[in-house]
Structures are given as structure tokens and as C-alpha cells.
Tab-separated table of C-alpha atoms in Angstrom:
chain	number	residue	atom	x	y	z
A	18	UNK	CA	-38.090	-40.523	-3.097
A	19	UNK	CA	-35.710	-38.277	-1.814
A	20	UNK	CA	-37.003	-34.984	-1.407
A	21	UNK	CA	-34.142	-32.580	-3.636
A	22	UNK	CA	-32.170	-29.395	-1.940
A	23	UNK	CA	-31.686	-27.145	-4.670
A	24	UNK	CA	-28.754	-25.383	-4.507
A	25	UNK	CA	-29.244	-21.843	-5.769
A	26	UNK	CA	-25.976	-18.946	-6.312
A	27	UNK	CA	-27.612	-15.704	-4.432
A	28	UNK	CA	-25.757	-12.483	-4.689
A	29	UNK	CA	-24.693	-13.390	-0.933
A	30	UNK	CA	-23.380	-16.700	-2.433
A	31	UNK	CA	-24.929	-20.229	-2.597
A	32	UNK	CA	-27.601	-20.820	-0.888
A	33	UNK	CA	-29.738	-24.269	-0.989
A	34	UNK	CA	-33.650	-25.093	-0.687
A	35	UNK	CA	-35.979	-27.300	0.290
A	36	UNK	CA	-39.389	-27.575	-1.416
A	37	UNK	CA	-42.083	-29.073	0.724
A	38	UNK	CA	-46.286	-28.541	1.220
A	39	UNK	CA	-47.545	-26.479	3.759
A	40	UNK	CA	-51.054	-25.996	3.972
A	41	UNK	CA	-52.480	-27.312	0.623
A	42	UNK	CA	-49.813	-24.457	-0.445
A	43	UNK	CA	-46.684	-24.708	-1.921
A	44	UNK	CA	-43.809	-23.603	0.190
A	45	UNK	CA	-39.919	-23.437	0.390
A	46	UNK	CA	-37.506	-22.704	3.217
A	47	UNK	CA	-33.668	-21.641	2.555
A	48	UNK	CA	-30.387	-22.407	4.470
A	49	UNK	CA	-27.399	-20.855	4.712
A	50	UNK	CA	-25.169	-24.304	5.608
A	51	UNK	CA	-26.036	-27.843	3.679
A	52	UNK	CA	-25.826	-29.608	6.684
A	53	UNK	CA	-29.001	-27.745	8.072
A	54	UNK	CA	-31.123	-28.272	4.862
A	55	UNK	CA	-30.318	-32.067	5.042
A	56	UNK	CA	-31.497	-32.426	8.385
A	57	UNK	CA	-34.641	-30.446	7.371
A	58	UNK	CA	-35.274	-32.476	4.064
A	59	UNK	CA	-35.185	-35.951	6.319
A	60	UNK	CA	-37.576	-34.346	9.555
A	61	UNK	CA	-39.684	-33.613	6.920
A	62	UNK	CA	-39.212	-36.617	5.054
A	63	UNK	CA	-42.570	-37.599	2.905
A	64	UNK	CA	-43.494	-34.218	4.066
A	65	UNK	CA	-46.873	-35.425	4.997
A	66	UNK	CA	-48.511	-34.713	8.405
A	67	UNK	CA	-46.684	-34.495	12.104
A	68	UNK	CA	-43.355	-34.447	9.938
A	69	UNK	CA	-44.437	-31.277	8.658
A	70	UNK	CA	-44.877	-29.850	12.330
A	71	UNK	CA	-42.462	-31.655	13.389
A	72	UNK	CA	-40.400	-29.646	10.519
A	73	UNK	CA	-41.426	-26.178	11.288
A	74	UNK	CA	-40.698	-26.909	15.171
A	75	UNK	CA	-37.078	-27.723	14.500
A	76	UNK	CA	-36.145	-24.837	12.307
A	77	UNK	CA	-38.084	-22.521	14.775
A	78	UNK	CA	-35.480	-24.159	17.490
A	79	UNK	CA	-32.721	-23.579	15.337
A	80	UNK	CA	-33.669	-19.959	14.351
A	81	UNK	CA	-33.565	-19.303	17.525
A	82	UNK	CA	-30.283	-21.455	19.012
A	83	UNK	CA	-28.426	-19.716	15.207
A	84	UNK	CA	-29.958	-16.113	17.546
A	85	UNK	CA	-28.225	-16.872	20.475
A	86	UNK	CA	-24.643	-18.188	19.221
A	87	UNK	CA	-24.046	-16.062	16.219
A	88	UNK	CA	-21.956	-13.444	17.563
A	89	UNK	CA	-22.585	-9.412	16.410
A	90	UNK	CA	-20.412	-8.092	13.883
A	91	UNK	CA	-18.978	-5.687	16.861
A	92	UNK	CA	-18.270	-9.124	18.801
A	93	UNK	CA	-16.874	-10.842	16.068
A	94	UNK	CA	-14.693	-8.120	15.066
A	95	UNK	CA	-13.060	-7.461	18.791
A	96	UNK	CA	-11.881	-10.647	18.983
A	97	UNK	CA	-10.505	-10.692	15.400
A	98	UNK	CA	-8.104	-8.367	16.408
A	99	UNK	CA	-7.535	-9.305	19.381
A	100	UNK	CA	-7.031	-12.801	17.930
A	101	UNK	CA	-4.398	-11.851	14.806
A	102	UNK	CA	-0.783	-13.108	15.470
A	103	UNK	CA	2.500	-11.682	13.992
A	104	UNK	CA	1.269	-7.668	14.112
A	105	UNK	CA	2.220	-4.847	15.555
A	106	UNK	CA	0.347	-3.576	18.098
A	107	UNK	CA	0.883	-0.120	15.723
A	108	UNK	CA	-1.327	-2.447	13.336
A	109	UNK	CA	-3.699	-3.043	15.652
A	110	UNK	CA	-4.446	0.002	16.472
A	111	UNK	CA	-4.484	1.230	12.746
A	112	UNK	CA	-7.265	-1.508	12.137
A	113	UNK	CA	-9.672	0.443	15.175
A	114	UNK	CA	-9.447	3.133	14.298
A	115	UNK	CA	-10.988	2.034	10.798
A	116	UNK	CA	-13.267	0.431	12.046
A	117	UNK	CA	-14.146	3.351	14.604
A	118	UNK	CA	-15.002	5.650	11.178
A	119	UNK	CA	-16.329	3.542	9.192
A	120	UNK	CA	-16.854	0.272	10.315
A	121	UNK	CA	-18.820	0.598	14.126
A	122	UNK	CA	-22.066	1.564	12.517
A	123	UNK	CA	-22.735	-2.499	10.828
A	124	UNK	CA	-21.695	-3.747	15.273
A	125	UNK	CA	-24.824	-4.567	16.444
A	126	UNK	CA	-25.801	-6.642	13.183
A	127	UNK	CA	-25.165	-10.494	14.519
A	128	UNK	CA	-22.955	-12.068	11.369
A	129	UNK	CA	-25.201	-13.878	8.994
A	130	UNK	CA	-27.103	-10.384	8.596
A	131	UNK	CA	-24.463	-8.232	7.158
A	132	UNK	CA	-24.859	-8.370	2.904
A	133	UNK	CA	-23.333	-7.669	-0.356
A	134	UNK	CA	-25.992	-4.028	-0.430
A	135	UNK	CA	-24.143	-2.645	3.870
A	136	UNK	CA	-20.693	-3.283	1.601
A	137	UNK	CA	-21.452	-1.317	-1.665
A	138	UNK	CA	-23.914	0.933	0.864
A	139	UNK	CA	-20.001	1.919	2.466
A	140	UNK	CA	-18.480	2.165	-0.341
A	141	UNK	CA	-20.509	4.716	-1.874
A	142	UNK	CA	-21.101	6.295	1.234
A	143	UNK	CA	-16.944	6.787	2.161
A	144	UNK	CA	-16.956	7.492	-2.137
A	145	UNK	CA	-19.195	10.652	-1.288
A	146	UNK	CA	-17.728	11.710	1.671
A	147	UNK	CA	-14.490	12.291	-0.404
A	148	UNK	CA	-12.573	9.820	0.588
A	149	UNK	CA	-9.852	8.615	-0.368
A	150	UNK	CA	-9.914	5.053	-2.903
A	151	UNK	CA	-6.663	3.947	-0.871
A	152	UNK	CA	-8.643	4.415	2.026
A	153	UNK	CA	-11.887	3.046	0.815
A	154	UNK	CA	-10.080	0.012	-0.264
A	155	UNK	CA	-8.587	-0.377	3.467
A	156	UNK	CA	-11.871	-0.713	4.808
A	157	UNK	CA	-13.535	-3.520	2.431
A	158	UNK	CA	-10.341	-5.155	3.046
A	159	UNK	CA	-10.616	-5.534	6.361
A	160	UNK	CA	-14.474	-6.282	6.378
A	161	UNK	CA	-13.222	-8.328	4.423
A	162	UNK	CA	-10.886	-10.283	5.868
A	163	UNK	CA	-12.330	-9.989	8.994
A	164	UNK	CA	-15.979	-11.769	7.139
A	165	UNK	CA	-13.747	-14.391	5.741
A	166	UNK	CA	-12.582	-15.623	9.539
A	167	UNK	CA	-16.452	-15.642	10.366
A	168	UNK	CA	-16.764	-18.261	7.312
A	169	UNK	CA	-13.749	-20.982	8.641
A	170	UNK	CA	-15.582	-20.725	11.849
A	171	UNK	CA	-19.020	-21.432	10.397
A	172	UNK	CA	-21.353	-18.585	11.219
A	173	UNK	CA	-21.544	-17.404	7.840
A	174	UNK	CA	-21.616	-19.264	4.523
A	175	UNK	CA	-20.119	-16.655	2.031
A	176	UNK	CA	-17.998	-13.603	2.581
A	177	UNK	CA	-20.852	-10.360	0.849
A	178	UNK	CA	-17.638	-8.429	0.588
A	179	UNK	CA	-16.575	-10.332	-3.093
A	180	UNK	CA	-16.227	-9.166	-6.046
A	181	UNK	CA	-17.103	-5.756	-5.063
A	182	UNK	CA	-15.796	-3.152	-7.033
A	183	UNK	CA	-13.881	-0.397	-6.118
A	184	UNK	CA	-13.341	2.790	-7.000
A	185	UNK	CA	-10.470	3.533	-9.272
A	186	UNK	CA	-6.821	4.767	-7.525
A	187	UNK	CA	-5.149	5.344	-11.081
A	188	UNK	CA	-7.683	8.332	-11.165
A	189	UNK	CA	-7.334	10.113	-7.664
A	190	UNK	CA	-3.067	9.233	-7.036
A	191	UNK	CA	-0.739	12.065	-6.874
A	192	UNK	CA	1.719	11.878	-9.205
A	193	UNK	CA	4.888	11.600	-8.154
A	194	UNK	CA	7.301	14.487	-8.310
A	195	UNK	CA	10.720	14.071	-9.723
A	196	UNK	CA	13.014	17.072	-9.001
A	197	UNK	CA	16.572	17.694	-11.777
A	198	UNK	CA	19.286	18.160	-9.659
A	199	UNK	CA	19.791	22.101	-10.757
A	200	UNK	CA	16.311	21.893	-8.616
A	201	UNK	CA	17.314	20.286	-5.622
A	202	UNK	CA	20.087	22.639	-5.562
A	203	UNK	CA	17.395	25.673	-5.372
A	204	UNK	CA	15.124	23.985	-3.260
A	205	UNK	CA	17.578	23.513	-0.946
A	206	UNK	CA	18.972	27.083	-1.199
A	207	UNK	CA	15.646	28.885	-0.190
A	208	UNK	CA	14.916	26.562	2.568
A	209	UNK	CA	16.790	28.182	6.355
A	210	UNK	CA	19.351	27.260	7.756
A	211	UNK	CA	18.010	25.169	11.083
A	212	UNK	CA	15.729	22.735	8.027
A	213	UNK	CA	18.398	22.405	5.588
A	214	UNK	CA	20.155	20.017	7.054
A	215	UNK	CA	16.892	17.726	7.173
A	216	UNK	CA	16.163	19.119	4.051
A	217	UNK	CA	19.732	17.757	2.325
A	218	UNK	CA	19.437	14.404	4.444
A	219	UNK	CA	15.927	13.422	3.025
A	220	UNK	CA	16.810	13.942	-0.826
A	221	UNK	CA	20.638	11.800	-0.040
A	222	UNK	CA	18.673	9.047	2.132
A	223	UNK	CA	14.979	8.202	0.509
A	224	UNK	CA	14.037	7.812	4.550
A	225	UNK	CA	10.389	8.675	4.592
A	226	UNK	CA	9.471	11.897	6.609
A	227	UNK	CA	8.226	9.813	9.882
A	228	UNK	CA	11.572	7.565	9.955
A	229	UNK	CA	13.403	10.988	9.324
A	230	UNK	CA	12.234	12.629	12.334
A	231	UNK	CA	12.515	9.898	14.893
A	232	UNK	CA	16.021	8.775	14.430
A	233	UNK	CA	18.186	9.887	17.347
A	234	UNK	CA	22.033	9.845	17.190
A	235	UNK	CA	22.308	6.627	17.762
A	236	UNK	CA	21.078	5.258	14.466
A	237	UNK	CA	23.887	7.619	12.590
A	238	UNK	CA	27.101	5.664	11.350
A	239	UNK	CA	29.078	7.826	9.976
A	240	UNK	CA	32.179	5.773	9.811
A	241	UNK	CA	30.264	3.447	8.269
A	242	UNK	CA	27.869	5.326	6.312
A	243	UNK	CA	24.648	4.516	6.946
A	244	UNK	CA	21.490	5.193	8.455
A	245	UNK	CA	19.373	2.475	10.715
A	246	UNK	CA	15.682	2.695	10.682
A	247	UNK	CA	14.236	1.535	13.821
A	248	UNK	CA	10.968	3.529	14.774
A	249	UNK	CA	9.472	6.115	12.857
A	250	UNK	CA	6.184	8.252	14.415
A	251	UNK	CA	2.583	7.147	15.115
A	252	UNK	CA	-0.290	9.555	14.910
A	253	UNK	CA	-2.472	7.224	17.422
A	254	UNK	CA	-5.620	8.521	18.089
A	255	UNK	CA	-6.757	10.492	22.264
A	256	UNK	CA	-2.407	9.846	22.717
A	257	UNK	CA	-1.304	12.206	19.450
A	258	UNK	CA	2.477	11.521	18.095
A	259	UNK	CA	3.933	7.713	19.734
A	260	UNK	CA	7.066	6.450	18.450
A	261	UNK	CA	6.425	3.017	17.477
A	262	UNK	CA	8.191	0.435	15.259
A	263	UNK	CA	8.691	0.872	10.867
A	264	UNK	CA	5.434	0.675	9.343
A	265	UNK	CA	5.775	-2.771	7.659
A	266	UNK	CA	8.643	-5.302	8.461
A	267	UNK	CA	11.222	-4.732	5.369
A	268	UNK	CA	10.916	-0.674	7.008
A	269	UNK	CA	13.370	-2.135	9.874
A	270	UNK	CA	16.229	-1.169	7.855
A	271	UNK	CA	19.443	0.118	7.168
A	272	UNK	CA	20.008	2.722	4.500
A	273	UNK	CA	23.079	3.932	2.628
A	274	UNK	CA	23.231	7.515	3.378
A	275	UNK	CA	25.179	10.230	0.652
A	276	UNK	CA	28.345	11.677	1.787
A	277	UNK	CA	26.249	15.127	1.905
A	278	UNK	CA	23.862	13.970	3.894
A	279	UNK	CA	26.334	12.826	6.600
A	280	UNK	CA	27.835	15.706	6.124
A	281	UNK	CA	25.048	17.294	7.097
A	282	UNK	CA	23.957	15.045	9.722
A	283	UNK	CA	27.246	15.101	11.547
A	284	UNK	CA	27.519	18.650	13.318
A	285	UNK	CA	23.970	17.541	14.752
A	286	UNK	CA	25.023	14.214	16.478
A	287	UNK	CA	24.582	14.534	20.591
A	288	UNK	CA	23.726	12.489	22.634
A	289	UNK	CA	22.546	8.655	21.472
A	290	UNK	CA	19.260	9.086	22.910
A	291	UNK	CA	18.519	12.796	21.100
A	292	UNK	CA	16.869	12.963	17.950
A	293	UNK	CA	18.702	14.071	15.197
A	294	UNK	CA	16.786	16.590	13.957
A	295	UNK	CA	14.588	19.181	15.909
A	296	UNK	CA	13.087	22.475	16.079
A	297	UNK	CA	14.904	25.346	17.289
A	298	UNK	CA	13.402	24.775	20.395
A	299	UNK	CA	14.136	21.301	20.670
A	300	UNK	CA	11.312	19.555	20.153
A	301	UNK	CA	10.446	17.050	17.827
A	302	UNK	CA	9.596	18.683	14.179
A	303	UNK	CA	6.231	18.462	13.911
A	304	UNK	CA	5.368	17.488	9.910
A	305	UNK	CA	2.119	20.062	9.634
A	306	UNK	CA	4.136	22.622	11.420
A	307	UNK	CA	7.153	22.324	9.140
A	308	UNK	CA	4.692	21.964	5.701
A	309	UNK	CA	2.937	25.563	6.892
A	310	UNK	CA	5.888	27.118	8.485
A	311	UNK	CA	9.065	26.291	6.200
A	312	UNK	CA	8.035	23.888	2.838
A	313	UNK	CA	5.972	26.307	2.100
A	314	UNK	CA	7.774	29.703	2.393
A	315	UNK	CA	10.788	28.245	0.853
A	316	UNK	CA	8.544	26.921	-2.326
A	317	UNK	CA	7.092	30.577	-2.432
A	318	UNK	CA	11.027	31.950	-2.827
A	319	UNK	CA	11.822	29.489	-5.859
A	320	UNK	CA	10.374	29.079	-9.454
A	321	UNK	CA	9.540	24.853	-9.041
A	322	UNK	CA	6.530	24.172	-11.095
A	323	UNK	CA	4.190	22.472	-10.405
A	324	UNK	CA	6.313	22.280	-6.758
A	325	UNK	CA	7.490	19.471	-4.890
A	326	UNK	CA	5.452	18.000	-1.619
A	327	UNK	CA	7.449	16.850	0.891
A	328	UNK	CA	7.415	13.102	-0.046
A	329	UNK	CA	8.698	14.106	-3.510
A	330	UNK	CA	12.396	14.176	-1.549
A	331	UNK	CA	11.739	10.487	-1.399
A	332	UNK	CA	10.835	9.937	-4.720
A	333	UNK	CA	13.771	12.107	-5.816
A	334	UNK	CA	16.065	9.801	-4.129
A	335	UNK	CA	14.335	6.793	-5.863
A	336	UNK	CA	14.678	8.755	-9.371
A	337	UNK	CA	18.516	9.160	-8.901
A	338	UNK	CA	19.360	5.925	-7.431
A	339	UNK	CA	17.571	4.413	-10.577
A	340	UNK	CA	18.981	6.699	-12.995
A	341	UNK	CA	22.291	5.862	-11.832
A	342	UNK	CA	21.668	2.295	-12.928
A	343	UNK	CA	21.713	0.746	-9.286
A	344	UNK	CA	19.104	-1.784	-9.128
A	345	UNK	CA	15.562	-1.587	-8.599
A	346	UNK	CA	15.493	-3.979	-6.133
A	347	UNK	CA	18.475	-2.012	-4.516
A	348	UNK	CA	16.036	0.487	-4.641
A	349	UNK	CA	12.885	-1.445	-2.808
A	350	UNK	CA	15.734	-2.176	0.315
A	351	UNK	CA	16.334	1.510	0.485
A	352	UNK	CA	13.646	2.583	0.427
A	353	UNK	CA	11.568	-0.330	2.589
A	354	UNK	CA	9.229	-1.173	0.330
A	355	UNK	CA	7.380	-4.570	1.344
A	356	UNK	CA	6.499	-5.389	-2.470
A	357	UNK	CA	8.903	-4.620	-4.955
A	358	UNK	CA	5.973	-4.447	-7.081
A	359	UNK	CA	5.777	-1.073	-5.210
A	360	UNK	CA	8.562	0.281	-6.478
A	361	UNK	CA	8.151	-1.302	-9.623
A	362	UNK	CA	5.245	0.492	-10.127
A	363	UNK	CA	6.485	4.420	-8.909
A	364	UNK	CA	9.227	4.461	-10.431
A	365	UNK	CA	10.181	2.285	-13.248
A	366	UNK	CA	8.659	3.674	-15.816
A	367	UNK	CA	8.955	7.073	-15.041
A	368	UNK	CA	12.513	7.783	-15.041
A	369	UNK	CA	13.549	8.748	-18.940
A	370	UNK	CA	17.639	7.827	-17.588
A	371	UNK	CA	16.026	3.682	-18.025
A	372	UNK	CA	14.854	3.900	-21.153
A	373	UNK	CA	18.338	5.227	-22.172
A	374	UNK	CA	19.570	2.469	-20.501
A	375	UNK	CA	17.423	0.142	-21.911
A	376	UNK	CA	18.060	0.693	-25.858
A	377	UNK	CA	21.466	1.242	-25.705
A	378	UNK	CA	21.464	-2.527	-24.277
A	379	UNK	CA	19.627	-3.579	-27.439
A	380	UNK	CA	21.467	-1.305	-29.537
A	381	UNK	CA	24.522	-2.855	-28.428
A	382	UNK	CA	23.250	-6.248	-28.144
A	383	UNK	CA	21.833	-5.749	-31.466
A	384	UNK	CA	24.497	-4.543	-33.862
A	385	UNK	CA	26.431	-7.584	-32.012
A	386	UNK	CA	24.265	-10.531	-33.652
A	387	UNK	CA	23.940	-8.394	-36.976
A	388	UNK	CA	27.064	-7.807	-37.459
A	389	UNK	CA	28.121	-11.464	-37.170
A	390	UNK	CA	24.491	-12.987	-38.460
A	391	UNK	CA	25.573	-10.530	-42.492
A	392	UNK	CA	28.839	-10.911	-42.165
A	393	UNK	CA	28.218	-15.331	-41.984
A	394	UNK	CA	26.062	-14.160	-44.945
A	395	UNK	CA	27.740	-12.028	-47.429
A	396	UNK	CA	29.893	-9.866	-45.444
A	397	UNK	CA	29.829	-7.300	-48.513
A	398	UNK	CA	26.595	-6.253	-48.013
A	399	UNK	CA	27.072	-4.869	-44.356
A	400	UNK	CA	24.352	-4.136	-41.917
A	401	UNK	CA	23.013	-1.272	-44.120
A	402	UNK	CA	22.218	-3.882	-46.092
A	403	UNK	CA	19.880	-5.243	-43.410
A	404	UNK	CA	18.388	-2.161	-41.623
A	405	UNK	CA	19.326	0.282	-43.629
A	406	UNK	CA	21.969	2.144	-40.600
A	407	UNK	CA	25.576	2.293	-41.574
A	408	UNK	CA	27.651	1.574	-38.644
A	409	UNK	CA	29.713	4.418	-38.279
A	410	UNK	CA	25.835	6.515	-37.749
A	411	UNK	CA	25.089	3.442	-35.214
A	412	UNK	CA	28.327	4.274	-33.160
A	413	UNK	CA	27.305	7.775	-32.899
A	414	UNK	CA	23.773	7.282	-31.939
A	415	UNK	CA	25.227	4.934	-29.012
A	416	UNK	CA	27.697	7.667	-27.974
A	417	UNK	CA	24.952	10.639	-27.025
A	418	UNK	CA	24.054	10.944	-23.941
A	419	UNK	CA	21.783	12.397	-21.524
A	420	UNK	CA	22.605	16.352	-20.769
A	421	UNK	CA	24.339	16.535	-17.246
A	422	UNK	CA	23.383	18.332	-14.758
A	423	UNK	CA	24.903	19.584	-11.408
A	424	UNK	CA	25.056	17.590	-8.811
A	425	UNK	CA	23.863	19.370	-5.292
A	426	UNK	CA	25.592	22.147	-3.629
A	427	UNK	CA	26.767	21.686	-0.371
A	428	UNK	CA	25.058	22.446	2.172
A	429	UNK	CA	26.282	25.497	5.336
A	430	UNK	CA	28.287	24.629	7.557
A	431	UNK	CA	25.705	26.513	9.967
A	432	UNK	CA	22.480	23.884	8.322
């Protein structure tokens, strides 16, 4: 009779168990690979005498061989990053930085030794240290994709990252702050003259800070009214800030700029390779310095509450586009979001004007449908007999518009 191989589901994945007798007692051996379980079973045969000894010798030899050929996580990670295709040097640096900060304690372990408790410990330790849910997700995702390749190569049978519950991002996300026209105007007036052009430009283009401050004169096309985004600042460990390609494929794009944003940028155009925005000394504008010495001080001179972040200028730009009826797909392209879902999640349900437009469109459609329906049955009944609202009342409701707010003032000529 062929000895049975029992399949066992564990928290580490599927395992294969072979039972036999050793020294007069029942025992078992569990294998990660089914092929090893089959080989062990076949050598055991009926499980008597020399067959048991031969099977145990084979098993010991197999373990020794596995220990020699299974790479450690550190070795595997280095190879994993090196063989990635379709990624930028910036992405490789990001992966190595994540590994160095959060995953390198796993480096000495053979891949077969990495188990679910290692992953849960990683998540909990990062969470307890105050790391953001986004950072935790990035670290676990990197570990998971690295180990997924190890499965494909036959080094491990299951991914210990599977079904790991991660901290919720919704509880920790900073809510987007959308400025009204009046608030934006108040903010721009509070910014010192030298940096006012930069703030107007951010409001009028929706560029990321790292993109706007890396722009060169050659990227601005005043005649076409466009900005070409081809590069961005990136912090590289050990090197400081360097200019690199934008963060995603869609981030490399052509942006349609507001007329006032172009007017603010035009006096700053110099030689093609010169930075568009600089400090008074001509150096690149760094986020930390601008935030502490310009942004925060300017906010103290305003009544804005809650106080916006610099990134909220980008959110505000998107909200204004949506409030003007621009399709969300066009907003995605303008912002350079890789996924439309990112744009929808951030903006679609947060813009009241969009809801007003949807409500008006639904009202117009329903009016046409109900007028047609009731007229076909009994013209004397009218719509009031169906929904209890006179046609005149509906027209009055449909004419209601959101309050009109003033646009940004024209920036000073020396901005």
C-alpha cells in the first residue's frame, strides 16, 4: 500500500506530512515541497529496517544541501533589486532605503526561516514607533514582492506576508484642506514679495513642490500656456537633494497653467537651464527652509483656520478645476496621478460644487421624464400630481447657484 502524504494548511502556507515509525514509535516528517515528501515516502517504502535508515540519511543530506543553496534574505534582496526591470534609479534607491531602515534585521536569515511572526513583529514595531500606515504598507509590500519571487524560484512554498492586517490609513491621513477664493487671496497677500510668484504658480498649476522647484526656464512655454514637468527634487541618503525623474510615469507630463501663474513666472525666465524659482541668493528653494521661514510666518499674518499645508495648494488647484466642471480624468492628467482612483479618492466626494452640478443634472432629467410621462396619461394632472412640486417651483430651485466668490487678485509686478 502506498504511504499517504497528508496535506496540512499552516499559517506559513501548505505543508506535506509523511508519517512513519522510528525506533518503535510513530513519528512524522513535514516538508515544504511536495516533491521532497514524495521522494522521502518512496525511499521509506514499507518503512522497515534499512529503508528507514536510508530515508533518514537522504533527509539529512537534503537538509544540508538546502542550507547551502538557500540564500539569506540579505543576499536575495540585493539580487531582487538588481534584476528589477522597468524601474528608475530613483525607485531602486527608494527600495534600498526602505530595506536599510526597516528590513535589514532579516538579512542573516535563510529565506526558508522567514515566517509570519517576523512580519507581524515588523508591522507592530513600526506602528509602535509611530511610523505612518503608508510607510508600514510600503515596507510590507516590498518584503512581500521580494518573497513572491523567491516562491517563483522554488526557494520557499508560501508568502508569510499574505493576509497580514495592516494599520488603517484612514485614521491617520491628514485631510485635504481646500482654500476658498477669498482664503487663497488672503494667503497670497501675506507671502513676501520674493516668494509670492511661487505660491501663485503652485495654485495655478497644481504642481508638487518637488516638481515646481525643479523647473527650469526651458520648461515654461508662455505662448502655449503650458509647463513641461520632466524632473523633480529627490532626497537620496548620503547625497542630500538631487534632481531626478518625476515619481511616476504619469508624473512626467505637460500641465496647462493658469494665465496668472504664467504671468507670475514670466519675469523669472532667464537662461534655458536656470532654475525658475530660487532663494534671494539664487540657490534652490528647499521645502524645510521655505516652510519654517516663509510659510509659517505668512500664516501668522492671516486668519486661515485650520492652517493649510503647502501641499494644500495642489489640493486647492484640483478642487477649483472640479468646481468648474472639468472632468476628473483631465484633473488626473493635470496632477500626474498614476491611478484615477487616487484622484477620485482624494477629491470627488469633497467638492460641494460637484454635488450641486449632479443634483441639477438629475433634476433636469427627472423633469423631462415626468413631464413626458404625465402628459401621456393625463395632461390635466401635471407633475404636481406625481411629486407634489409645481413646475414653477422646480424652475426656481434649478435657478439657485452656489455663492460666487472673487478670484485671486493680480500679484504685484515685483512678485
